[in-house]
């Protein structure tokens, strides 16, 4: 049984050819955990030339995505189980916590904006507005790929549960450093504790390194997690 269906609404469906045919997303699809459909919302335009945008009221640069094609497309796809997401730089900043929440849904409809912007009334159609970071992309397509990747890997059974426990952000800390063979590479040695076979020591080392890394690289995250969990240095 398909667990999660994701419908991506875009004007550039070709951008997605092959994107979801690799690695973990490919596996999730093959396992029947996720179904991804790419929909060109231009197909829903009632305009005789299939126009999807127009000039802004009040003047200004560029073209603005119009309501009609997007409203008709979403209304055609949406059921009471759908969550409609608009990708926009002024949305809520995307975080791992939200990836977990979205991985529990049954149907996600993701709208990729493009050009100079979209008619403000499109916001009334959506449940969530998400930004993947404080920078401007030329459209929501790459942002939608980021969302799909981060969600698909969290679907139960797609990767080992254990892997989530150890990865960055799972416990609000950054991941600890990992090494593989050889023990020495260009003079750089693997910390000896990892070769000791002492699992308790290894666990302690990893926790300590995780905290150290979070404090150094993400003091903002550390402030939150340190206060919440009363983790001591
Ligand atoms: N569209 C353009 N920029 C974006 C961003 N940073 N996040 C999500 N969607 C976008």
XYZ file of C-alpha atoms and ligand atoms in Angstrom:
243
model
C 0.000 0.000 0.000
C 1.246 3.514 -0.864
C 1.915 5.406 2.352
C 2.532 8.914 1.058
C 1.501 10.537 -2.197
C 3.235 13.746 -3.246
C 1.842 15.912 -6.050
C 4.208 18.613 -7.278
C 2.669 21.502 -9.215
C 5.145 23.186 -11.544
C 5.494 24.962 -14.868
C 8.738 23.062 -15.506
C 8.000 19.339 -15.263
C 11.143 18.530 -17.305
C 13.253 19.739 -14.384
C 12.134 16.642 -12.496
C 13.061 14.054 -15.102
C 15.332 11.568 -13.364
C 15.584 13.540 -10.122
C 13.666 10.958 -8.138
C 15.245 7.954 -9.858
C 18.263 7.580 -7.611
C 19.389 6.438 -4.236
C 16.975 6.533 -1.317
C 14.021 8.162 -3.108
C 14.237 5.516 -5.806
C 14.212 2.845 -3.098
C 11.262 4.472 -1.306
C 9.323 4.489 -4.578
C 10.199 0.884 -5.359
C 9.157 -0.156 -1.862
C 5.771 1.477 -2.437
C 6.322 3.934 0.409
C 5.955 7.018 -1.742
C 4.322 7.939 -5.024
C 5.390 11.170 -6.679
C 3.419 12.845 -9.470
C 4.574 15.909 -11.382
C 1.776 18.114 -12.656
C 2.087 21.023 -15.052
C -0.500 23.479 -13.791
C -0.453 25.217 -17.181
C -2.697 22.336 -18.261
C -5.381 23.804 -15.984
C -5.323 27.268 -17.555
C -8.652 28.286 -19.061
C -6.969 30.937 -21.177
C -7.014 30.237 -24.919
C -3.215 30.581 -24.968
C -2.785 28.668 -21.712
C -1.481 31.780 -19.999
C -0.608 31.306 -16.323
C 0.585 34.792 -15.390
C -0.105 38.457 -15.911
C 1.248 41.930 -15.136
C 0.959 43.189 -11.536
C -1.864 45.551 -10.567
C -0.385 48.884 -9.487
C 2.580 48.418 -11.823
C 6.004 46.955 -11.276
C 8.446 44.553 -12.822
C 7.769 41.076 -14.141
C 4.835 38.781 -14.318
C 2.725 37.410 -11.500
C 1.288 33.867 -11.391
C -2.498 34.090 -11.651
C -4.995 32.426 -9.353
C -7.142 30.468 -11.802
C -4.797 27.670 -12.988
C -3.423 27.002 -9.506
C -6.833 27.135 -7.796
C -8.374 24.771 -10.365
C -5.430 22.379 -10.198
C -5.355 22.209 -6.385
C -9.133 21.887 -6.137
C -9.023 19.025 -8.610
C -6.362 17.110 -6.654
C -7.173 17.903 -3.057
C -9.096 15.595 -0.730
C -9.739 16.015 2.991
C -6.473 14.128 3.559
C -4.300 16.544 1.553
C -1.896 19.116 2.962
C -1.257 21.928 0.505
C 2.176 23.526 0.692
C 3.333 26.706 -1.004
C 7.081 27.092 -1.464
C 8.096 30.683 -1.033
C 11.058 32.578 0.435
C 8.694 34.304 2.878
C 7.395 30.991 4.270
C 8.271 29.407 7.626
C 11.911 28.256 7.671
C 12.061 24.507 6.988
C 13.516 22.309 9.706
C 14.004 18.602 10.368
C 11.102 18.662 12.844
C 8.758 19.642 10.022
C 10.192 16.935 7.763
C 9.142 14.412 10.447
C 5.649 15.912 10.634
C 5.212 15.886 6.862
C 6.392 12.280 6.645
C 3.294 11.313 8.674
C 0.860 12.802 6.123
C -1.002 10.872 3.431
C -1.007 13.391 0.609
C 1.150 16.451 0.065
C 0.397 18.931 -2.704
C 3.434 21.140 -3.258
C 3.079 24.335 -5.288
C 6.246 25.656 -6.910
C 6.019 29.386 -7.523
C 7.991 30.993 -10.333
C 8.812 34.249 -12.087
C 8.446 37.411 -10.037
C 5.849 36.090 -7.638
C 2.288 34.908 -7.332
C -1.087 36.486 -6.710
C -1.435 36.986 -2.962
C -4.838 35.234 -2.992
C -3.106 31.922 -3.723
C -2.059 31.923 -0.058
C -5.720 31.398 0.914
C -5.564 28.004 -0.791
C -2.711 26.523 1.202
C -2.194 24.928 4.609
C 1.516 25.702 4.922
C 4.009 28.158 3.463
C 7.580 26.901 3.580
C 10.954 28.477 2.832
C 14.067 26.310 2.596
C 16.368 29.172 3.494
C 16.999 32.893 3.424
C 17.939 33.169 -0.216
C 15.941 33.557 -3.399
C 15.679 30.708 -5.863
C 14.314 31.289 -9.336
C 11.400 29.050 -8.437
C 10.155 26.466 -5.999
C 11.339 23.459 -8.038
C 14.654 22.915 -6.268
C 12.996 23.637 -2.948
C 10.394 20.929 -3.669
C 13.188 18.442 -4.378
C 14.735 19.276 -1.028
C 11.405 18.676 0.693
C 10.739 15.375 -1.070
C 14.217 14.041 -0.313
C 14.102 14.989 3.349
C 10.629 13.466 3.764
C 11.000 10.250 1.730
C 14.023 9.077 3.733
C 11.975 9.342 6.933
C 9.177 7.060 5.767
C 9.142 3.936 7.930
C 11.360 1.157 6.577
C 13.107 3.258 3.916
C 16.322 3.507 5.906
C 17.228 1.887 9.211
C 15.529 3.569 12.176
C 18.940 3.619 13.862
C 20.360 5.912 11.203
C 17.843 8.615 12.155
C 18.754 8.357 15.800
C 22.368 9.190 15.104
C 21.993 11.876 12.486
C 22.211 15.619 12.948
C 19.117 17.376 14.358
C 17.507 14.134 15.537
C 18.209 14.941 19.165
C 18.677 18.642 18.386
C 22.446 18.187 18.271
C 24.735 17.973 15.269
C 26.051 14.554 14.365
C 29.304 13.273 15.917
C 32.353 12.740 13.666
C 32.711 9.369 11.945
C 35.715 7.649 10.372
C 36.438 4.599 8.275
C 39.578 2.757 7.142
C 42.491 3.487 6.999
C 43.404 4.293 10.602
C 45.905 6.890 9.412
C 45.435 8.961 6.269
C 48.077 11.555 5.344
C 49.136 11.732 8.952
C 45.576 12.237 10.232
C 44.697 9.602 12.809
C 41.376 8.145 13.829
C 40.726 8.957 17.527
C 42.016 5.990 19.516
C 38.818 5.627 21.553
C 37.020 4.474 18.406
C 39.478 1.592 18.101
C 39.220 0.621 21.778
C 36.163 -1.624 21.510
C 34.866 -0.034 24.723
C 31.280 0.780 23.793
C 30.527 2.915 26.791
C 33.617 5.040 26.204
C 32.738 5.360 22.534
C 29.228 6.465 23.436
C 30.586 9.091 25.826
C 33.111 10.310 23.268
C 30.413 10.672 20.624
C 28.072 12.582 22.888
C 30.890 14.916 23.910
C 31.913 15.533 20.298
C 28.303 16.113 19.302
C 27.935 18.782 21.959
C 31.300 20.348 21.091
C 30.439 20.525 17.404
C 26.992 21.999 18.055
C 28.431 24.669 20.356
C 31.113 25.623 17.854
C 29.154 25.478 14.627
C 25.602 26.231 15.695
C 25.572 28.282 18.882
C 21.918 29.141 18.132
C 20.967 25.457 18.223
C 23.088 24.841 21.293
C 21.402 27.667 23.164
C 18.023 26.051 22.540
C 18.984 22.452 23.250
C 21.319 23.183 26.144
C 18.604 25.124 27.925
C 15.896 22.601 27.154
C 17.783 19.501 28.220
C 19.972 21.154 30.824
C 22.974 19.521 29.220
C 26.112 20.385 31.141
C 29.483 21.042 29.538
N 11.164 29.943 -3.924
C 12.130 30.861 -4.144
N 13.004 30.903 -3.138
C 12.588 29.961 -2.237
C 13.070 29.521 -0.969
N 14.151 30.060 -0.422
N 12.386 28.545 -0.339
C 11.270 28.028 -0.885
N 10.772 28.401 -2.064
C 11.412 29.355 -2.741
